[in-house]
Coordinates of C-alpha atoms (C1' of nucleotides) in Angstrom, one line a residue:
Chain A
X1 CA -57.0 98.3 51.3
X2 CA -55.3 96.9 48.2
X3 CA -56.9 94.3 46.0
X4 CA -54.2 91.8 47.0
X5 CA -52.1 92.1 50.1
X6 CA -50.0 89.2 48.9
X7 CA -49.3 90.7 45.5
X8 CA -48.6 94.0 47.1
X9 CA -45.9 92.5 49.3
X10 CA -44.5 90.5 46.4
X11 CA -44.0 93.6 44.4
X12 CA -41.8 95.0 47.1
X13 CA -39.3 92.4 46.0
X14 CA -40.2 91.1 42.6
X15 CA -41.9 92.2 39.4
X16 CA -45.4 91.0 38.5
X17 CA -47.5 91.4 35.4
X18 CA -51.1 92.7 35.6
X19 CA -52.4 89.2 34.9
X20 CA -50.4 87.7 37.6
X21 CA -51.5 90.4 40.1
X22 CA -55.1 89.7 39.2
X23 CA -54.6 86.0 39.6
X24 CA -53.1 86.5 43.1
X25 CA -55.9 88.8 44.0
X26 CA -58.4 86.0 43.5
X27 CA -56.8 84.2 46.4
X28 CA -58.1 86.9 48.7
X29 CA -61.7 86.8 47.6
X30 CA -63.0 85.3 50.9
X31 CA -61.7 87.3 53.8
X32 CA -62.6 85.9 57.2
X33 CA -62.3 87.6 60.6
X34 CA -60.7 85.6 63.4
X35 CA -60.4 86.6 67.1
X36 CA -57.2 86.8 69.1
X37 CA -56.4 83.3 70.3
X38 CA -58.5 81.5 67.6
X39 CA -56.9 78.3 66.3
X40 CA -56.8 78.4 62.5
X41 CA -55.1 75.0 62.0
X42 CA -54.0 72.3 64.3
X43 CA -51.0 69.9 63.8
X44 CA -52.1 66.8 61.9
X45 CA -55.2 68.4 60.6
X46 CA -55.9 67.2 57.0
X47 CA -54.9 70.1 54.8
X48 CA -57.5 71.6 52.5
X49 CA -56.7 75.3 52.5
X50 CA -53.9 77.8 52.7
X51 CA -54.1 81.5 53.6
X52 CA -53.1 85.0 52.9
X53 CA -53.0 87.3 56.0
X54 CA -54.7 90.7 55.4
X55 CA -54.7 92.2 58.9
X56 CA -53.4 91.4 62.3
X57 CA -50.9 88.8 63.4
X58 CA -50.8 85.0 63.0
X59 CA -48.2 82.6 64.2
X60 CA -47.2 79.0 63.5
X61 CA -45.9 76.8 66.2
X62 CA -45.5 73.2 67.4
X63 CA -46.0 71.8 70.9
X64 CA -43.4 69.2 72.1
X65 CA -44.5 66.2 74.1
X66 CA -43.3 67.8 77.3
X67 CA -45.7 70.7 76.7
X68 CA -43.2 73.3 75.6
X69 CA -44.0 75.4 72.6
X70 CA -41.7 76.5 69.8
X71 CA -43.0 79.4 67.7
X72 CA -41.9 78.9 64.2
X73 CA -42.9 82.1 62.5
X74 CA -44.9 85.3 63.1
X75 CA -46.8 86.4 60.1
X76 CA -47.7 89.9 59.2
X77 CA -50.2 91.4 56.7
X78 CA -49.4 90.4 53.2
X79 CA -47.7 87.1 54.2
X80 CA -48.5 83.9 52.5
X81 CA -49.4 81.3 55.2
X82 CA -49.0 77.6 54.9
X83 CA -46.5 77.0 52.2
X84 CA -45.6 73.9 54.2
X85 CA -49.1 72.6 53.4
X86 CA -48.4 72.3 49.7
X87 CA -46.2 69.3 50.1
X88 CA -48.0 67.5 53.0
X89 CA -51.5 66.1 53.4
X90 CA -51.5 66.8 57.2
X91 CA -50.5 70.0 58.8
X92 CA -46.9 69.9 60.2
X93 CA -47.6 72.9 62.4
X94 CA -50.4 74.7 64.1
X95 CA -51.7 78.2 63.3
X96 CA -53.2 80.7 65.8
X97 CA -54.3 84.3 65.6
X98 CA -52.0 86.3 67.9
X99 CA -54.3 89.4 67.7
X100 CA -57.7 90.0 66.0
X101 CA -57.0 89.3 62.4
X102 CA -58.4 89.0 58.9
X103 CA -57.3 85.9 56.9
X104 CA -58.2 84.9 53.4
X105 CA -58.4 81.1 53.1
X106 CA -58.2 79.5 49.6
X107 CA -58.4 76.0 48.4
X108 CA -55.2 74.0 47.9
X109 CA -56.3 73.0 44.5
X110 CA -57.0 76.6 43.5
X111 CA -53.3 77.3 44.1
X112 CA -52.4 74.3 41.9
X113 CA -54.6 75.7 39.1
X114 CA -53.0 79.1 39.5
X115 CA -49.5 77.6 39.2
X116 CA -50.6 75.8 36.0
X117 CA -52.1 78.9 34.4
X118 CA -49.3 81.3 35.5
X119 CA -46.1 79.2 35.5
X120 CA -44.0 82.2 36.3
X121 CA -45.8 82.5 39.7
X122 CA -44.5 79.0 40.6
X123 CA -40.9 80.3 40.0
X124 CA -41.7 83.4 42.1
X125 CA -43.0 81.3 44.9
X126 CA -39.9 79.2 44.7
X127 CA -37.8 82.3 45.1
X128 CA -40.0 83.5 48.0
X129 CA -39.7 80.2 49.7
X130 CA -35.9 80.3 49.4
X131 CA -35.8 83.7 51.0
X132 CA -37.9 82.3 53.8
X133 CA -35.5 79.4 54.1
X134 CA -32.6 81.8 54.5
X135 CA -34.3 83.8 57.2
X136 CA -34.9 80.4 58.9
X137 CA -31.2 79.6 58.8
X138 CA -30.5 83.0 60.4
X139 CA -32.7 82.0 63.2
X140 CA -31.1 78.6 63.4
X141 CA -27.7 80.2 63.9
X142 CA -29.2 82.6 66.5
X143 CA -30.7 79.8 68.5
X144 CA -27.8 77.4 68.2
X145 CA -24.9 79.8 68.8
X146 CA -25.8 83.0 70.5
X147 CA -26.6 84.3 74.0
X148 CA -30.0 85.3 75.3
X149 CA -29.3 89.0 74.8
X150 CA -28.2 88.5 71.2
X151 CA -31.4 86.5 70.4
X152 CA -33.6 89.2 71.8
X153 CA -31.8 91.9 69.9
X154 CA -31.9 89.9 66.7
X155 CA -35.6 89.1 67.2
X156 CA -36.6 92.7 67.7
X157 CA -34.6 93.8 64.6
X158 CA -36.1 91.1 62.5
X159 CA -39.7 92.0 63.6
X160 CA -39.0 95.6 63.0
X161 CA -37.7 95.2 59.5
X162 CA -40.4 92.7 58.5
X163 CA -43.1 95.0 59.8
X164 CA -41.7 97.9 57.7
X165 CA -42.0 95.9 54.5
X166 CA -45.7 96.3 54.5
X167 CA -46.4 99.1 56.9
X168 CA -44.9 102.4 55.8
X169 CA -46.3 104.2 58.9
X170 CA -43.6 102.6 61.1
X171 CA -40.8 105.0 61.9
X172 CA -38.9 103.8 64.9
X173 CA -41.5 102.6 67.3
X174 CA -43.8 99.7 66.7
X175 CA -46.5 97.6 68.4
X176 CA -45.3 94.0 68.4
X177 CA -48.5 92.7 69.9
X178 CA -46.6 89.7 71.4
X179 CA -46.3 88.8 75.1
X180 CA -42.9 88.2 76.5
X181 CA -43.7 84.5 76.7
X182 CA -44.5 84.5 73.0
X183 CA -41.1 86.2 72.3
X184 CA -39.4 83.6 74.5
X185 CA -41.2 80.7 72.7
X186 CA -39.9 82.2 69.4
X187 CA -36.3 82.3 70.4
X188 CA -35.9 79.4 72.8
X189 CA -36.0 81.3 76.1
X190 CA -38.4 81.5 79.1
X191 CA -40.5 84.6 79.6
X192 CA -38.5 85.3 82.8
X193 CA -35.2 85.4 80.9
X194 CA -36.7 87.5 78.1
X195 CA -37.8 89.9 80.7
X196 CA -34.3 90.1 82.3
X197 CA -32.8 90.9 78.9
X198 CA -35.4 93.5 77.9
X199 CA -35.0 95.3 81.2
X200 CA -31.2 95.2 80.9
X201 CA -31.3 96.5 77.3
X202 CA -33.6 99.3 78.5
X203 CA -31.2 100.3 81.2
X204 CA -28.4 100.3 78.7
X205 CA -30.3 102.7 76.5
X206 CA -30.6 100.2 73.6
X207 CA -34.4 100.2 73.5
X208 CA -37.3 101.8 75.3
X209 CA -41.0 100.8 75.8
X210 CA -44.0 103.1 76.2
X211 CA -47.4 101.4 76.7
X212 CA -46.5 98.3 74.8
X213 CA -44.7 99.9 71.9
X214 CA -41.0 99.1 71.4
X215 CA -38.6 101.8 70.3
X216 CA -35.2 100.8 69.0
X217 CA -32.9 103.5 70.2
X218 CA -29.5 102.4 69.0
X219 CA -29.8 100.4 65.8
X220 CA -26.1 100.0 65.3
X221 CA -25.3 98.6 68.7
X222 CA -28.4 96.3 68.5
X223 CA -27.2 94.9 65.2
X224 CA -23.8 94.3 66.7
X225 CA -25.2 92.6 69.7
X226 CA -27.6 90.5 67.7
X227 CA -25.2 89.6 64.9
X228 CA -27.9 90.9 62.7
X229 CA -27.5 91.2 58.9
X230 CA -30.2 92.8 56.8
X231 CA -30.2 90.6 53.7
X232 CA -32.7 92.7 51.8
X233 CA -30.1 94.7 49.9
X234 CA -28.6 91.5 48.5
X235 CA -31.8 90.4 46.8
X236 CA -31.6 89.5 43.1
X237 CA -34.7 91.3 41.9
X238 CA -34.2 90.8 38.2
X239 CA -33.1 87.3 37.9
X240 CA -36.5 86.2 36.7
X241 CA -37.4 88.8 34.0
X242 CA -41.0 90.1 33.7
X243 CA -43.4 88.3 31.2
Chain B
X1 CA -24.2 56.0 38.5
X2 CA -27.6 57.4 37.2
X3 CA -27.7 60.2 34.6
X4 CA -29.1 62.5 37.2
X5 CA -28.6 62.1 40.9
X6 CA -31.0 65.0 41.4
X7 CA -33.8 63.6 39.3
X8 CA -33.3 60.2 40.9
X9 CA -33.8 61.7 44.3
X10 CA -36.8 63.8 43.2
X11 CA -38.5 60.8 41.8
X12 CA -38.5 59.2 45.3
X13 CA -41.0 61.9 46.2
X14 CA -42.5 63.3 43.0
X15 CA -43.3 62.3 39.5
X16 CA -41.2 63.5 36.5
X17 CA -41.8 63.2 32.8
X18 CA -38.9 62.0 30.6
X19 CA -38.3 65.5 29.2
X20 CA -38.1 66.9 32.7
X21 CA -35.6 64.1 33.8
X22 CA -33.5 64.9 30.7
X23 CA -33.5 68.6 31.5
X24 CA -32.4 68.0 35.1
X25 CA -29.7 65.6 33.9
X26 CA -28.2 68.5 31.9
X27 CA -27.5 70.2 35.2
X28 CA -25.0 67.5 36.0
X29 CA -22.9 67.6 32.8
X30 CA -19.8 69.0 34.5
X31 CA -18.9 66.9 37.5
X32 CA -15.9 68.3 39.5
X33 CA -14.0 66.5 42.2
X34 CA -13.4 68.3 45.5
X35 CA -11.1 67.2 48.4
X36 CA -12.2 67.0 52.0
X37 CA -12.1 70.4 53.5
X38 CA -12.2 72.3 50.2
X39 CA -14.2 75.5 50.3
X40 CA -16.8 75.5 47.5
X41 CA -18.4 78.9 48.3
X42 CA -17.7 81.6 50.9
X43 CA -20.2 83.9 52.6
X44 CA -20.7 87.1 50.5
X45 CA -19.1 85.6 47.4
X46 CA -21.0 86.8 44.3
X47 CA -23.2 84.0 43.1
X48 CA -22.8 82.6 39.7
X49 CA -23.4 78.9 40.1
X50 CA -25.4 76.4 42.0
X51 CA -24.6 72.7 42.5
X52 CA -25.9 69.1 42.5
X53 CA -24.0 66.8 44.8
X54 CA -23.2 63.4 43.2
X55 CA -20.9 61.8 45.8
X56 CA -19.7 62.5 49.3
X57 CA -20.8 65.1 51.8
X58 CA -21.1 68.8 51.6
X59 CA -22.2 71.2 54.3
X60 CA -23.4 74.8 54.5
X61 CA -22.5 76.9 57.5
X62 CA -22.0 80.4 58.8
X63 CA -19.4 81.8 61.1
X64 CA -20.5 84.3 63.7
X65 CA -18.4 87.3 64.7
X66 CA -17.2 85.5 67.9
X67 CA -15.8 82.7 65.7
X68 CA -18.4 80.1 66.5
X69 CA -19.8 78.1 63.6
X70 CA -23.4 77.1 62.9
X71 CA -23.8 74.2 60.4
X72 CA -27.0 74.8 58.5
X73 CA -27.4 71.7 56.5
X74 CA -25.5 68.5 55.6
X75 CA -26.0 67.6 52.0
X76 CA -26.0 64.0 50.7
X77 CA -25.7 62.6 47.1
X78 CA -28.6 63.7 45.0
X79 CA -29.2 66.9 46.9
X80 CA -29.7 70.3 45.2
X81 CA -27.2 72.7 46.8
X82 CA -27.6 76.5 46.9
X83 CA -31.3 77.1 46.5
X84 CA -30.7 80.2 48.7
X85 CA -28.5 81.5 45.9
X86 CA -31.5 81.9 43.6
X87 CA -32.9 84.9 45.3
X88 CA -29.6 86.6 46.4
X89 CA -26.7 88.0 44.5
X90 CA -24.2 87.2 47.3
X91 CA -23.9 83.9 49.1
X92 CA -25.7 84.0 52.5
X93 CA -23.8 80.9 53.6
X94 CA -20.5 79.1 53.0
X95 CA -20.1 75.6 51.5
X96 CA -17.4 73.1 52.3
X97 CA -16.8 69.5 51.4
X98 CA -16.9 67.4 54.5
X99 CA -15.5 64.4 52.8
X100 CA -14.0 63.9 49.3
X101 CA -16.9 64.6 47.0
X102 CA -18.1 65.1 43.4
X103 CA -20.2 68.2 42.8
X104 CA -21.8 69.4 39.6
X105 CA -21.8 73.1 39.3
X106 CA -24.2 74.8 36.9
X107 CA -24.9 78.4 35.9
X108 CA -27.5 80.3 37.7
X109 CA -28.9 81.4 34.4
X110 CA -29.1 77.8 33.1
X111 CA -31.5 77.2 36.0
X112 CA -33.6 80.2 35.0
X113 CA -33.8 78.9 31.4
X114 CA -34.7 75.5 32.7
X115 CA -37.6 76.9 34.7
X116 CA -38.8 78.8 31.7
X117 CA -38.8 75.8 29.4
X118 CA -40.2 73.4 32.0
X119 CA -42.6 75.4 34.1
X120 CA -43.7 72.3 36.0
X121 CA -40.1 72.0 37.4
X122 CA -40.5 75.4 39.0
X123 CA -43.6 74.1 40.9
X124 CA -41.7 70.9 41.9
X125 CA -38.8 73.0 43.2
X126 CA -41.3 75.1 45.1
X127 CA -42.6 71.9 46.8
X128 CA -39.1 70.7 47.5
X129 CA -38.1 74.0 49.0
X130 CA -41.2 73.8 51.2
X131 CA -40.3 70.3 52.4
X132 CA -36.8 71.7 53.3
X133 CA -38.4 74.5 55.1
X134 CA -40.4 72.1 57.3
X135 CA -37.3 70.1 58.1
X136 CA -35.7 73.4 59.1
X137 CA -38.6 74.1 61.5
X138 CA -38.1 70.7 63.1
X139 CA -34.5 71.6 63.8
X140 CA -35.6 75.0 65.1
X141 CA -37.9 73.3 67.6
X142 CA -35.1 70.9 68.5
X143 CA -32.6 73.7 69.1
X144 CA -35.0 76.0 70.8
X145 CA -36.8 73.7 73.1
X146 CA -35.0 70.4 73.7
X147 CA -32.1 69.0 75.8
X148 CA -28.7 68.0 74.5
X149 CA -29.6 64.3 74.5
X150 CA -32.8 64.9 72.6
X151 CA -30.9 66.9 70.0
X152 CA -28.3 64.2 69.4
X153 CA -31.0 61.6 69.1
X154 CA -33.0 63.7 66.7
X155 CA -29.9 64.5 64.7
X156 CA -28.8 60.8 64.3
X157 CA -32.3 59.8 63.2
X158 CA -32.5 62.6 60.7
X159 CA -29.2 61.8 59.2
X160 CA -30.1 58.1 59.1
X161 CA -33.4 58.7 57.3
X162 CA -31.9 61.2 54.8
X163 CA -29.1 58.9 53.9
X164 CA -31.6 56.1 53.3
X165 CA -33.4 58.1 50.7
X166 CA -30.6 57.8 48.2
X167 CA -28.5 54.9 49.6
X168 CA -30.5 51.7 49.6
X169 CA -27.5 49.8 50.9
X170 CA -28.0 51.3 54.4
X171 CA -29.6 48.8 56.8
X172 CA -29.1 49.9 60.3
X173 CA -25.5 51.0 60.5
X174 CA -24.1 54.0 58.6
X175 CA -20.9 56.0 58.2
X176 CA -21.8 59.6 59.1
X177 CA -18.4 61.0 58.1
X178 CA -18.8 63.8 60.6
X179 CA -16.6 64.6 63.6
X180 CA -18.3 65.2 66.9
X181 CA -17.4 68.8 66.6
X182 CA -19.3 69.0 63.4
X183 CA -22.3 67.3 65.0
X184 CA -22.1 69.8 67.8
X185 CA -21.9 72.7 65.4
X186 CA -25.1 71.4 63.7
X187 CA -27.2 71.1 66.9
X188 CA -25.7 74.0 69.0
X189 CA -23.5 72.0 71.3
X190 CA -19.8 71.7 72.0
X191 CA -17.9 68.6 70.9
X192 CA -17.3 67.9 74.6
X193 CA -21.0 67.7 75.3
X194 CA -21.8 65.8 72.2
X195 CA -19.3 63.2 73.3
X196 CA -20.9 63.1 76.8
X197 CA -24.2 62.4 75.3
X198 CA -23.0 59.8 72.7
X199 CA -21.2 57.8 75.4
X200 CA -24.2 58.0 77.7
X201 CA -26.5 56.7 74.9
X202 CA -24.0 53.9 74.2
X203 CA -24.1 52.8 77.8
X204 CA -27.9 52.9 77.8
X205 CA -27.9 50.6 74.8
X206 CA -29.5 53.1 72.5
X207 CA -26.7 53.2 69.9
X208 CA -23.4 51.6 69.2
X209 CA -20.3 52.5 67.3
X210 CA -17.8 50.3 65.5
X211 CA -14.9 52.0 63.7
X212 CA -16.7 55.2 63.0
X213 CA -20.1 53.6 61.9
X214 CA -23.1 54.4 64.0
X215 CA -25.7 51.7 64.6
X216 CA -29.1 52.7 66.0
X217 CA -30.1 49.9 68.3
X218 CA -33.4 51.1 69.7
X219 CA -35.2 53.2 67.1
X220 CA -38.4 53.5 69.1
X221 CA -36.7 54.9 72.2
X222 CA -34.5 57.2 70.2
X223 CA -37.5 58.7 68.4
X224 CA -39.1 59.2 71.8
X225 CA -36.1 60.9 73.3
X226 CA -35.5 63.0 70.3
X227 CA -39.2 63.9 69.8
X228 CA -38.6 62.8 66.2
X229 CA -41.4 62.5 63.7
X230 CA -40.8 61.1 60.3
X231 CA -42.8 63.3 58.0
X232 CA -42.2 61.3 54.8
X233 CA -45.4 59.3 55.1
X234 CA -47.5 62.5 55.1
X235 CA -46.1 63.8 51.7
X236 CA -48.7 64.7 49.1
X237 CA -47.2 63.0 46.1
X238 CA -50.0 63.6 43.7
X239 CA -51.0 67.1 44.2
X240 CA -49.1 68.2 41.1
X241 CA -50.2 65.8 38.4
X242 CA -47.8 64.6 35.8
X243 CA -47.5 66.5 32.5
Chain C
dA1 C1' -65.9 93.5 92.7
dA2 C1' -63.9 89.7 90.7
dT3 C1' -61.3 87.3 87.5
dA4 C1' -57.8 86.6 84.2
dG5 C1' -53.9 87.9 81.8
dT6 C1' -49.4 90.0 81.6
dC7 C1' -45.4 91.8 83.6
dG8 C1' -41.8 92.3 87.3
dT9 C1' -38.7 90.2 90.6
dT10 C1' -36.4 87.0 93.6
dA11 C1' -33.7 82.7 95.2
dC12 C1' -32.1 78.4 93.9
dG13 C1' -30.3 74.9 91.0
dA14 C1' -29.5 72.3 86.7
dT15 C1' -27.7 72.2 82.2
dG16 C1' -24.2 72.7 79.3
dG17 C1' -19.8 75.7 78.1
dC18 C1' -14.7 76.3 78.8
dA19 C1' -9.9 75.0 79.3
dA20 C1' -6.6 71.8 79.4
dA21 C1' -4.5 67.5 79.1
dA22 C1' -4.0 62.7 77.8
dC23 C1' -5.2 59.1 74.8
dG24 C1' -5.7 56.3 70.7
dC25 C1' -5.3 55.9 65.8
dC26 C1' -4.0 56.9 61.3
dT27 C1' -0.7 58.7 58.0
dT28 C1' 3.8 59.8 56.5
dG29 C1' 8.5 59.2 56.0
dA30 C1' 13.1 57.3 57.1
Chain D
dT1 C1' 9.8 48.6 61.4
dC2 C1' 9.7 52.4 64.1
dA3 C1' 9.2 57.2 65.0
dA4 C1' 6.8 61.6 64.6
dG5 C1' 3.1 64.3 63.9
dG6 C1' -1.8 65.3 63.3
dC7 C1' -6.4 64.6 64.2
dG8 C1' -10.3 63.2 66.6
dT9 C1' -11.9 61.4 70.9
dT10 C1' -12.1 61.0 76.0
dT11 C1' -12.0 62.8 80.4
dT12 C1' -11.9 66.1 84.3
dG13 C1' -13.1 70.3 87.4
dC14 C1' -14.9 74.6 87.5
dC15 C1' -18.4 77.9 86.7
dA16 C1' -21.7 81.0 83.7
dT17 C1' -25.9 81.0 81.7
dC18 C1' -30.3 80.2 81.8
dG19 C1' -34.5 77.5 83.7
dT20 C1' -37.8 76.7 87.6
dA21 C1' -40.9 78.0 91.0
dA22 C1' -43.2 81.2 93.4
dC23 C1' -45.3 85.5 94.5
dG24 C1' -46.8 90.3 94.0
dA25 C1' -48.3 94.3 91.1
dC26 C1' -50.8 96.1 87.5
dT27 C1' -54.3 96.3 83.9
dA28 C1' -58.3 95.2 81.3
dT29 C1' -62.5 92.8 81.0
dT30 C1' -67.0 91.1 82.8

DNA sequence: AATAGTCGTTACGATGGCAAAACGCCTTGA
DNA sequence: TCAAGGCGTTTTGCCATCGTAACGACTATT
């Protein structure tokens, strides 16, 4: 395992000095194992710490008064969790481990000191946050303006590409580790309808499933159906020069 | 008019030194008038500049292949427009003036230099971006999991509170300057259905309209219907100390 | 063996989209 | 002052999409 999952993921997109890498690695000095289903943070909890995810899956969500759940984001190894917590004193969203995971909590004030000592990291986090915002707007358009089938297609493609960023072993099949209900709660559908769409897409030869692993058979058609655009190629990697 | 709309809005949330305020004011040295309906940026345009909005209304949106439009965000005076542009070389979204407006374009590299000379501003922008992300997740939950009526209620409340941040003259009635079609494209509904909901809420005494101005008559019930939570009171204003 | 969790499947019904037309209101121009 | 046009709103009927409820099958865990 690398010294810093977070730095490792960052360097897929942006350039870091050795000092910055070392500083980021210090955020991951206290790994903690959490079991599938364990709550890491609840809405309205006073915020004292943020996290880096090393292994497994974590997701953020909110529960509406009528009991329905909206999953906001699924986190993968190397992801920085809880950026929302930097600007609020109480958690605006809950965090739960979707599968057995290893998270690295660090103090909110430790992050502030890091930003003071390594000002360029603040700019990097600003950029990262903007990228996350764009991916959020893509989901907004998906939820607001597309059919159930398009949402499922876009969701699978998004998960596939995000998994590949940190996991080189992924070729064309991957273990999502999400139930169909969790997929539905991510894209604003019921598990019943997610199931309908998945089976339909299987019959059409778009995807296949073998013991829980998805395989995307026809990328091109999936991207078409899901109105999916991979934004990675448009990233401005050198805007913020090194050192 | 203040030297810097942007700095003025920022200081509603966060503390700025005089030097930082002056640096931000320099972003607004080139005001430009744009007419209602004028395109400021198109999807996939190479990005060279970002904007601060001084007067009027600007919105960002995307058009899906089937021609439908998702409005991503409505910007008000004092808003920083185009944070998405910092990390991409091509615009991921279009920008259009919703009403006659004054925008202040500035070079993308001028922003980079500003971040280098005033490292704390990078951290402030990081925080601001995180706040925007949270407001985006609120909309995600609204689109994914709530009824048409709830979305309209939440949208009106959101616009009302955001307008009040920079416009002290607003008491309880306000001029949204958006058509019902634009409201629909913001919250994933057709203009027909937006109209249905607005008239229904009028009849129920929740809101009223007089020559284009909305008046929110029953805040409490609106917040209830829209599952609206005002997050402003939970902001962590002092996490990043001054200077 | 028992229990719990996930997936598969069906029938039924509500929510909200679509198409089309009329209405009101403002602007422009004679 | 009136007419013409454009734009946004209002209204209607029809119907597709997607949600709800309910149950059975399958698997893993205890």
